[in-house]
DNA sequence: ATCCTTGCAAAGCTTTTGCAGGAGA
DNA sequence: TCTCCTGCAAAAGCTTTGCAAGGAT
C-alpha cells in the first residue's frame, strides 16, 4: 500500500529517531529534529526545521540542524533538494525507495509529490539510447496549483 | 532538424550578441560574454564563463558575468540550473523552445541533453490529474556516461 | 571517564549590490 | 552630453567548521 508523504506510523518514527541513528548517540536535539522532520513530512529548509524543532526543545542551533540533516542524507533517510533558489530543502526519504517527483507551485511554494511508473520506464529507455547508466533522477514540474489558479493574488 | 547544444551558426550568434541585446548597450564585456557563452554551448558556472570571457577581453569582472547572465536568463536566452551543488550552471536556451532535459554523469560531470515527446506528454497528464498548471519543468537523470562506465578511475 | 555532540562565532562560498569612474549611443 | 555599464569591494544569504564546554553511554 502506498501512502502519502505526510504521515508515518509511530512505529516508523520510533524506528527512525530511536533505533536508526546508526550507532550514534541519541541526543535531545537529534530526537527533536528527527521527530519534527519525519512527522511533518514535506519539504523544509534548515531554518524551518530549526524553528519547528525548537518547539520541542528550545536549545537547538542551526549548526546542529545542518549536522543532523547531513547524517540523515548520508544514510539515505532524507534527501536534500535545491529547487530554484540557492536554499536547500530537505524531505524524508523512506517510501518508494525515494522514487518520486515533484509538482511545485511557483506562487505558494506548495510541493506535491507524484510517482509515475510509465515515466520511469521512458527515462530508462532514454538512458539506454545514450548507453547511460542511471543511478538516480529528479524531475520537477513548475507551475500553479489548483488553489493559486483560482486565487489571483496570493503570496 | 535537431542539432546538439554545441554549435550555433554565426548568424545565430550575430543575432544574439549584436542585435538581441534588447535595446541595451553593446559593450565589449557583453560581447565577449555572449560570444563565449553561446559558442561553447555547454553548462558552465559563472567562474568558468568569466575565465573564458577573459580570453577575449581581460577587463571583465565576475559581477558583470552575473549581471549579464541575469539579463540573458530574464530574456529567455539562457537558463540557470542548480544541479546537485549550490553553484548555478548556465546554459544557452535557444533551441526546442528550451524544452530539453539532462543526463548527468556523476563522475566526469558531462551533461548530455535529450528530448522526449512522450515523457512531456505524460508529464502533462500527471499535472492534469492534480489540476496543476505547468509552466516549466526540469528533469535530470544522474549516473555514469558510457566512457565512465568503461574507465574504472576517472576524475 | 571517555568520547561524541553541541552552541557559538567565525569562516567559506556563491551571488548581489552601492558607488564613483568610464564607456556607449 | 547623458545615460547606462563596469570594476571594485563590501554585503548578503546559506552552509560549514574550529573550539571549548557539556552530555550520553
Tab-separated table of C-alpha atoms (C1' of nucleotides) in Angstrom:
chain	number	residue	atom	x	y	z
A	1	UNK	CA	0.000	0.000	0.000
A	2	UNK	CA	1.197	3.388	-0.948
A	3	UNK	CA	0.881	6.229	1.481
A	4	UNK	CA	1.325	9.945	1.121
A	5	UNK	CA	4.420	11.684	2.338
A	6	UNK	CA	2.537	13.340	5.116
A	7	UNK	CA	2.266	10.652	7.732
A	8	UNK	CA	4.283	7.870	9.214
A	9	UNK	CA	3.268	5.473	11.927
A	10	UNK	CA	4.724	5.864	15.390
A	11	UNK	CA	6.471	2.637	14.715
A	12	UNK	CA	8.235	4.163	11.728
A	13	UNK	CA	9.129	7.168	13.800
A	14	UNK	CA	10.399	5.104	16.690
A	15	UNK	CA	12.495	3.094	14.330
A	16	UNK	CA	13.926	6.259	12.996
A	17	UNK	CA	14.806	8.586	15.746
A	18	UNK	CA	15.347	5.913	18.319
A	19	UNK	CA	16.999	2.919	16.733
A	20	UNK	CA	18.232	4.078	13.392
A	21	UNK	CA	20.664	6.702	14.496
A	22	UNK	CA	23.229	4.221	13.373
A	23	UNK	CA	25.364	3.798	16.387
A	24	UNK	CA	25.363	7.494	17.031
A	25	UNK	CA	24.316	8.979	20.309
A	26	UNK	CA	20.682	9.792	20.698
A	27	UNK	CA	20.664	13.340	21.991
A	28	UNK	CA	17.702	15.543	22.787
A	29	UNK	CA	18.495	17.611	19.743
A	30	UNK	CA	18.579	14.712	17.345
A	31	UNK	CA	15.410	13.343	18.794
A	32	UNK	CA	13.645	16.671	18.388
A	33	UNK	CA	14.912	17.171	14.876
A	34	UNK	CA	14.050	13.737	13.545
A	35	UNK	CA	10.695	13.855	15.276
A	36	UNK	CA	9.535	17.073	13.640
A	37	UNK	CA	11.281	16.296	10.398
A	38	UNK	CA	9.695	12.915	9.780
A	39	UNK	CA	6.370	13.732	11.350
A	40	UNK	CA	5.569	16.744	9.201
A	41	UNK	CA	6.654	15.094	6.026
A	42	UNK	CA	7.009	17.897	3.473
A	43	UNK	CA	9.930	19.859	2.192
A	44	UNK	CA	11.508	22.290	4.565
A	45	UNK	CA	14.527	24.479	4.777
A	46	UNK	CA	17.045	24.248	7.565
A	47	UNK	CA	15.550	27.356	9.155
A	48	UNK	CA	12.080	25.885	9.100
A	49	UNK	CA	13.244	22.663	10.653
A	50	UNK	CA	15.053	24.686	13.275
A	51	UNK	CA	12.016	26.639	14.362
A	52	UNK	CA	9.882	23.515	14.460
A	53	UNK	CA	12.485	21.606	16.409
A	54	UNK	CA	12.762	24.451	18.876
A	55	UNK	CA	9.128	23.971	19.776
A	56	UNK	CA	10.170	20.572	21.063
A	57	UNK	CA	13.485	21.630	22.549
A	58	UNK	CA	14.496	25.250	22.625
A	59	UNK	CA	18.191	24.509	22.929
A	60	UNK	CA	18.994	23.791	19.310
A	61	UNK	CA	21.204	25.665	16.921
A	62	UNK	CA	21.164	25.954	13.167
A	63	UNK	CA	24.532	24.240	13.011
A	64	UNK	CA	23.050	21.169	14.633
A	65	UNK	CA	20.233	21.118	12.124
A	66	UNK	CA	22.714	21.061	9.291
A	67	UNK	CA	24.864	18.458	11.007
A	68	UNK	CA	21.892	16.216	11.689
A	69	UNK	CA	20.439	16.607	8.239
A	70	UNK	CA	23.789	15.658	6.799
A	71	UNK	CA	23.766	12.456	8.819
A	72	UNK	CA	20.257	11.685	7.631
A	73	UNK	CA	21.002	12.349	3.993
A	74	UNK	CA	24.284	10.462	4.101
A	75	UNK	CA	22.389	7.476	5.401
A	76	UNK	CA	19.598	7.709	2.894
A	77	UNK	CA	16.898	8.736	5.361
A	78	UNK	CA	16.499	12.196	3.894
A	79	UNK	CA	17.096	13.946	0.627
A	80	UNK	CA	18.303	17.466	0.035
A	81	UNK	CA	16.906	19.325	-2.955
A	82	UNK	CA	17.979	22.557	-4.497
A	83	UNK	CA	14.931	23.725	-6.332
A	84	UNK	CA	15.052	27.122	-7.998
A	85	UNK	CA	16.786	29.105	-5.278
A	86	UNK	CA	20.070	28.651	-3.552
A	87	UNK	CA	18.461	27.355	-0.407
A	88	UNK	CA	18.298	23.611	0.155
A	89	UNK	CA	15.032	21.937	1.086
A	90	UNK	CA	15.025	18.634	2.917
A	91	UNK	CA	12.486	15.881	2.614
A	92	UNK	CA	12.105	12.463	4.245
A	93	UNK	CA	13.217	9.607	2.051
A	94	UNK	CA	11.513	6.496	3.359
A	95	UNK	CA	8.947	5.403	0.834
A	96	UNK	CA	9.122	4.108	-2.717
A	97	UNK	CA	12.852	3.812	-2.385
A	98	UNK	CA	12.839	7.547	-2.737
A	99	UNK	CA	11.499	7.350	-6.251
A	100	UNK	CA	9.071	10.177	-6.638
A	101	UNK	CA	8.929	13.538	-8.296
A	102	UNK	CA	7.512	16.969	-7.644
A	103	UNK	CA	4.904	19.417	-8.762
A	104	UNK	CA	5.956	22.785	-7.440
A	105	UNK	CA	3.670	25.776	-7.236
A	106	UNK	CA	5.712	28.830	-8.084
A	107	UNK	CA	3.306	31.111	-6.288
A	108	UNK	CA	2.625	29.490	-2.921
A	109	UNK	CA	5.598	27.099	-2.958
A	110	UNK	CA	3.422	24.099	-2.275
A	111	UNK	CA	5.138	20.904	-3.296
A	112	UNK	CA	3.081	17.923	-4.410
A	113	UNK	CA	4.726	14.565	-4.820
A	114	UNK	CA	3.856	12.103	-7.514
A	115	UNK	CA	5.088	8.881	-8.966
A	116	UNK	CA	4.561	7.605	-12.473
A	117	UNK	CA	5.759	4.201	-13.494
A	118	UNK	CA	5.468	4.920	-17.192
A	119	UNK	CA	7.674	7.994	-16.999
A	120	UNK	CA	10.265	5.992	-15.106
A	121	UNK	CA	10.218	3.431	-17.856
A	122	UNK	CA	10.725	6.053	-20.540
A	123	UNK	CA	13.547	7.619	-18.588
A	124	UNK	CA	15.256	4.264	-18.559
A	125	UNK	CA	14.689	3.976	-22.282
A	126	UNK	CA	16.237	7.349	-22.971
A	127	UNK	CA	19.197	6.451	-20.816
A	128	UNK	CA	19.632	3.199	-22.692
A	129	UNK	CA	19.668	5.036	-26.005
A	130	UNK	CA	22.636	7.012	-24.751
A	131	UNK	CA	24.193	3.936	-23.140
A	132	UNK	CA	23.945	5.835	-19.904
A	133	UNK	CA	23.738	4.023	-16.564
A	134	UNK	CA	21.225	5.821	-14.372
A	135	UNK	CA	21.591	5.746	-10.616
A	136	UNK	CA	19.129	8.438	-9.608
A	137	UNK	CA	16.987	11.146	-11.049
A	138	UNK	CA	14.939	14.190	-10.314
A	139	UNK	CA	12.027	15.693	-12.083
A	140	UNK	CA	10.159	18.819	-11.193
A	141	UNK	CA	7.175	20.421	-12.859
A	142	UNK	CA	6.736	24.086	-12.062
A	143	UNK	CA	3.506	25.985	-12.338
A	144	UNK	CA	0.374	26.877	-10.423
A	145	UNK	CA	-1.503	24.618	-8.039
A	146	UNK	CA	-5.285	24.413	-8.105
A	147	UNK	CA	-5.727	26.981	-5.365
A	148	UNK	CA	-3.394	29.530	-6.878
A	149	UNK	CA	-5.040	29.157	-10.266
A	150	UNK	CA	-8.282	30.276	-8.645
A	151	UNK	CA	-6.937	32.969	-6.351
A	152	UNK	CA	-5.491	35.773	-8.434
A	153	UNK	CA	-3.464	37.289	-5.634
A	154	UNK	CA	-1.702	35.121	-3.143
A	155	UNK	CA	1.821	35.408	-1.876
B	1	UNK	CA	16.415	19.027	-37.875
B	2	UNK	CA	17.634	18.872	-34.360
B	3	UNK	CA	21.127	19.980	-33.505
B	4	UNK	CA	23.266	19.402	-30.477
B	5	UNK	CA	23.855	22.133	-27.951
B	6	UNK	CA	27.436	22.512	-29.019
B	7	UNK	CA	27.188	24.676	-32.079
B	8	UNK	CA	25.272	27.619	-33.371
B	9	UNK	CA	25.678	29.302	-36.696
B	10	UNK	CA	27.425	32.650	-36.887
B	11	UNK	CA	24.092	34.021	-37.871
B	12	UNK	CA	22.587	32.845	-34.608
B	13	UNK	CA	25.483	34.329	-32.728
B	14	UNK	CA	25.345	37.624	-34.536
B	15	UNK	CA	21.675	37.865	-33.879
B	16	UNK	CA	22.358	37.256	-30.272
B	17	UNK	CA	25.221	39.307	-29.084
B	18	UNK	CA	24.798	42.019	-31.651
B	19	UNK	CA	21.133	42.647	-32.240
B	20	UNK	CA	19.325	40.840	-29.486
B	21	UNK	CA	20.662	42.775	-26.567
B	22	UNK	CA	17.203	44.217	-26.404
B	23	UNK	CA	17.834	47.891	-26.558
B	24	UNK	CA	20.697	47.570	-24.123
B	25	UNK	CA	24.124	48.887	-24.856
B	26	UNK	CA	26.503	46.540	-26.584
B	27	UNK	CA	29.660	46.746	-24.536
B	28	UNK	CA	32.912	44.886	-25.021
B	29	UNK	CA	32.128	42.850	-21.953
B	30	UNK	CA	28.708	41.780	-23.085
B	31	UNK	CA	30.034	40.922	-26.494
B	32	UNK	CA	32.792	38.790	-25.026
B	33	UNK	CA	30.459	37.063	-22.599
B	34	UNK	CA	27.724	36.224	-25.068
B	35	UNK	CA	30.287	35.140	-27.623
B	36	UNK	CA	31.961	32.562	-25.420
B	37	UNK	CA	28.734	31.608	-23.728
B	38	UNK	CA	26.777	30.763	-26.851
B	39	UNK	CA	29.691	29.462	-28.845
B	40	UNK	CA	30.793	26.793	-26.411
B	41	UNK	CA	27.309	25.617	-25.739
B	42	UNK	CA	27.510	23.503	-22.598
B	43	UNK	CA	26.767	24.196	-18.984
B	44	UNK	CA	29.156	26.447	-17.170
B	45	UNK	CA	29.454	28.224	-13.875
B	46	UNK	CA	29.903	31.956	-13.575
B	47	UNK	CA	33.584	31.441	-12.839
B	48	UNK	CA	34.053	29.327	-15.941
B	49	UNK	CA	32.321	31.861	-18.124
B	50	UNK	CA	34.486	34.536	-16.568
B	51	UNK	CA	37.764	32.857	-17.392
B	52	UNK	CA	36.648	32.102	-20.928
B	53	UNK	CA	35.404	35.627	-21.468
B	54	UNK	CA	38.686	36.994	-20.184
B	55	UNK	CA	40.471	35.257	-23.025
B	56	UNK	CA	38.514	37.548	-25.313
B	57	UNK	CA	38.694	40.638	-23.161
B	58	UNK	CA	40.740	40.681	-19.997
B	59	UNK	CA	38.812	43.544	-18.428
B	60	UNK	CA	35.817	41.668	-17.120
B	61	UNK	CA	34.683	41.125	-13.575
B	62	UNK	CA	32.642	38.379	-12.012
B	63	UNK	CA	29.949	40.887	-11.152
B	64	UNK	CA	29.474	41.621	-14.824
B	65	UNK	CA	29.160	37.935	-15.595
B	66	UNK	CA	26.346	37.635	-13.114
B	67	UNK	CA	24.704	40.807	-14.313
B	68	UNK	CA	24.882	39.729	-17.939
B	69	UNK	CA	23.690	36.226	-17.248
B	70	UNK	CA	20.756	37.677	-15.394
B	71	UNK	CA	19.823	39.714	-18.433
B	72	UNK	CA	20.106	36.656	-20.642
B	73	UNK	CA	18.052	34.449	-18.368
B	74	UNK	CA	15.427	37.132	-17.790
B	75	UNK	CA	15.011	37.361	-21.529
B	76	UNK	CA	14.864	33.654	-22.109
B	77	UNK	CA	18.195	33.388	-23.903
B	78	UNK	CA	19.816	31.369	-21.141
B	79	UNK	CA	18.764	29.109	-18.333
B	80	UNK	CA	20.271	28.786	-14.889
B	81	UNK	CA	20.326	25.358	-13.310
B	82	UNK	CA	21.119	24.314	-9.812
B	83	UNK	CA	22.139	20.722	-10.169
B	84	UNK	CA	23.395	18.945	-7.086
B	85	UNK	CA	25.634	21.621	-5.652
B	86	UNK	CA	24.943	25.142	-4.605
B	87	UNK	CA	26.625	26.623	-7.627
B	88	UNK	CA	24.488	27.644	-10.567
B	89	UNK	CA	25.319	26.423	-14.062
B	90	UNK	CA	24.194	28.397	-17.084
B	91	UNK	CA	23.253	27.011	-20.448
B	92	UNK	CA	22.107	28.596	-23.703
B	93	UNK	CA	18.393	28.388	-24.268
B	94	UNK	CA	17.787	28.800	-27.963
B	95	UNK	CA	16.552	25.532	-29.378
B	96	UNK	CA	13.408	23.485	-28.913
B	97	UNK	CA	11.832	26.336	-27.065
B	98	UNK	CA	14.152	25.376	-24.243
B	99	UNK	CA	12.374	22.073	-23.778
B	100	UNK	CA	15.023	19.534	-23.121
B	101	UNK	CA	16.373	17.567	-20.217
B	102	UNK	CA	19.669	16.243	-18.949
B	103	UNK	CA	21.674	13.120	-18.442
B	104	UNK	CA	24.387	13.996	-15.967
B	105	UNK	CA	27.459	11.875	-15.377
B	106	UNK	CA	28.234	11.998	-11.700
B	107	UNK	CA	31.830	11.055	-12.276
B	108	UNK	CA	33.058	13.280	-15.109
B	109	UNK	CA	30.232	15.851	-14.913
B	110	UNK	CA	29.452	15.517	-18.591
B	111	UNK	CA	25.968	16.725	-19.347
B	112	UNK	CA	24.051	15.222	-22.244
B	113	UNK	CA	20.844	16.811	-23.397
B	114	UNK	CA	17.839	14.926	-24.594
B	115	UNK	CA	14.258	15.489	-25.511
B	116	UNK	CA	11.414	13.017	-25.373
B	117	UNK	CA	7.995	13.930	-26.606
B	118	UNK	CA	6.314	11.021	-24.861
B	119	UNK	CA	7.678	11.966	-21.464
B	120	UNK	CA	6.465	15.506	-21.995
B	121	UNK	CA	3.044	14.175	-22.721
B	122	UNK	CA	2.997	12.063	-19.581
B	123	UNK	CA	4.181	14.999	-17.509
B	124	UNK	CA	1.230	16.959	-18.786
B	125	UNK	CA	-1.021	14.072	-17.903
B	126	UNK	CA	0.258	13.875	-14.363
B	127	UNK	CA	-0.178	17.616	-13.973
B	128	UNK	CA	-3.728	17.366	-15.243
B	129	UNK	CA	-4.506	14.678	-12.685
B	130	UNK	CA	-3.552	17.121	-9.975
B	131	UNK	CA	-5.272	20.017	-11.731
B	132	UNK	CA	-1.894	21.636	-11.827
B	133	UNK	CA	-0.996	24.212	-14.476
B	134	UNK	CA	2.562	23.598	-15.627
B	135	UNK	CA	4.665	26.465	-16.886
B	136	UNK	CA	8.090	24.843	-16.939
B	137	UNK	CA	9.883	21.745	-15.845
B	138	UNK	CA	13.224	20.158	-15.284
B	139	UNK	CA	14.308	16.588	-15.378
B	140	UNK	CA	17.728	15.193	-14.699
B	141	UNK	CA	18.972	11.638	-14.793
B	142	UNK	CA	22.138	11.046	-12.828
B	143	UNK	CA	24.525	8.204	-13.388
B	144	UNK	CA	27.528	7.156	-15.428
B	145	UNK	CA	28.161	8.020	-19.054
B	146	UNK	CA	29.458	5.420	-21.485
B	147	UNK	CA	33.068	6.409	-21.036
B	148	UNK	CA	32.972	6.393	-17.270
B	149	UNK	CA	31.290	3.014	-17.235
B	150	UNK	CA	34.308	1.651	-19.072
B	151	UNK	CA	37.052	3.543	-17.268
B	152	UNK	CA	37.157	2.486	-13.644
B	153	UNK	CA	39.121	5.508	-12.479
B	154	UNK	CA	38.447	8.918	-13.864
B	155	UNK	CA	38.107	12.167	-12.030
C	1	DA	C1'	35.839	8.565	32.438
C	2	DT	C1'	35.761	8.827	27.658
C	3	DC	C1'	34.400	10.246	23.506
C	4	DC	C1'	30.785	12.194	20.908
C	5	DT	C1'	27.859	16.417	20.310
C	6	DT	C1'	26.615	20.939	20.830
C	7	DG	C1'	26.429	26.079	20.633
C	8	DC	C1'	28.647	29.935	19.360
C	9	DA	C1'	31.001	32.548	16.359
C	10	DA	C1'	33.890	32.848	12.657
C	11	DA	C1'	34.952	31.406	8.145
C	12	DG	C1'	33.655	29.911	3.355
C	13	DC	C1'	31.210	30.094	-0.996
C	14	DT	C1'	28.394	31.860	-4.303
C	15	DT	C1'	25.764	35.700	-5.696
C	16	DT	C1'	24.177	40.536	-5.210
C	17	DT	C1'	24.680	45.480	-4.618
C	18	DG	C1'	26.405	50.539	-3.730
C	19	DC	C1'	29.197	53.762	-5.634
C	20	DA	C1'	32.141	56.526	-8.320
C	21	DG	C1'	34.501	56.417	-12.566
C	22	DG	C1'	34.183	55.254	-17.562
C	23	DA	C1'	32.212	53.921	-21.980
C	24	DG	C1'	28.473	53.735	-25.477
C	25	DA	C1'	24.752	55.970	-28.329
D	1	DT	C1'	26.318	65.027	-23.402
D	2	DC	C1'	23.678	61.947	-20.938
D	3	DT	C1'	22.730	57.663	-19.574
D	4	DC	C1'	23.884	53.155	-18.929
D	5	DC	C1'	27.668	49.869	-17.518
D	6	DT	C1'	31.556	48.399	-15.185
D	7	DG	C1'	35.001	47.235	-11.632
D	8	DC	C1'	35.878	47.087	-7.048
D	9	DA	C1'	34.850	45.968	-2.712
D	10	DA	C1'	31.640	45.303	0.644
D	11	DA	C1'	27.423	42.992	1.812
D	12	DA	C1'	24.312	39.369	1.800
D	13	DG	C1'	22.465	34.655	2.033
D	14	DC	C1'	23.250	29.811	3.067
D	15	DT	C1'	26.207	26.270	4.869
D	16	DT	C1'	30.332	24.517	7.133
D	17	DT	C1'	33.805	24.303	10.704
D	18	DG	C1'	37.064	25.167	14.931
D	19	DC	C1'	36.910	25.141	19.601
D	20	DA	C1'	35.939	24.637	24.283
D	21	DA	C1'	32.099	23.281	27.195
D	22	DG	C1'	28.536	19.869	28.083
D	23	DG	C1'	26.128	15.419	27.692
D	24	DA	C1'	25.485	10.337	26.621
D	25	DT	C1'	26.992	5.599	27.321
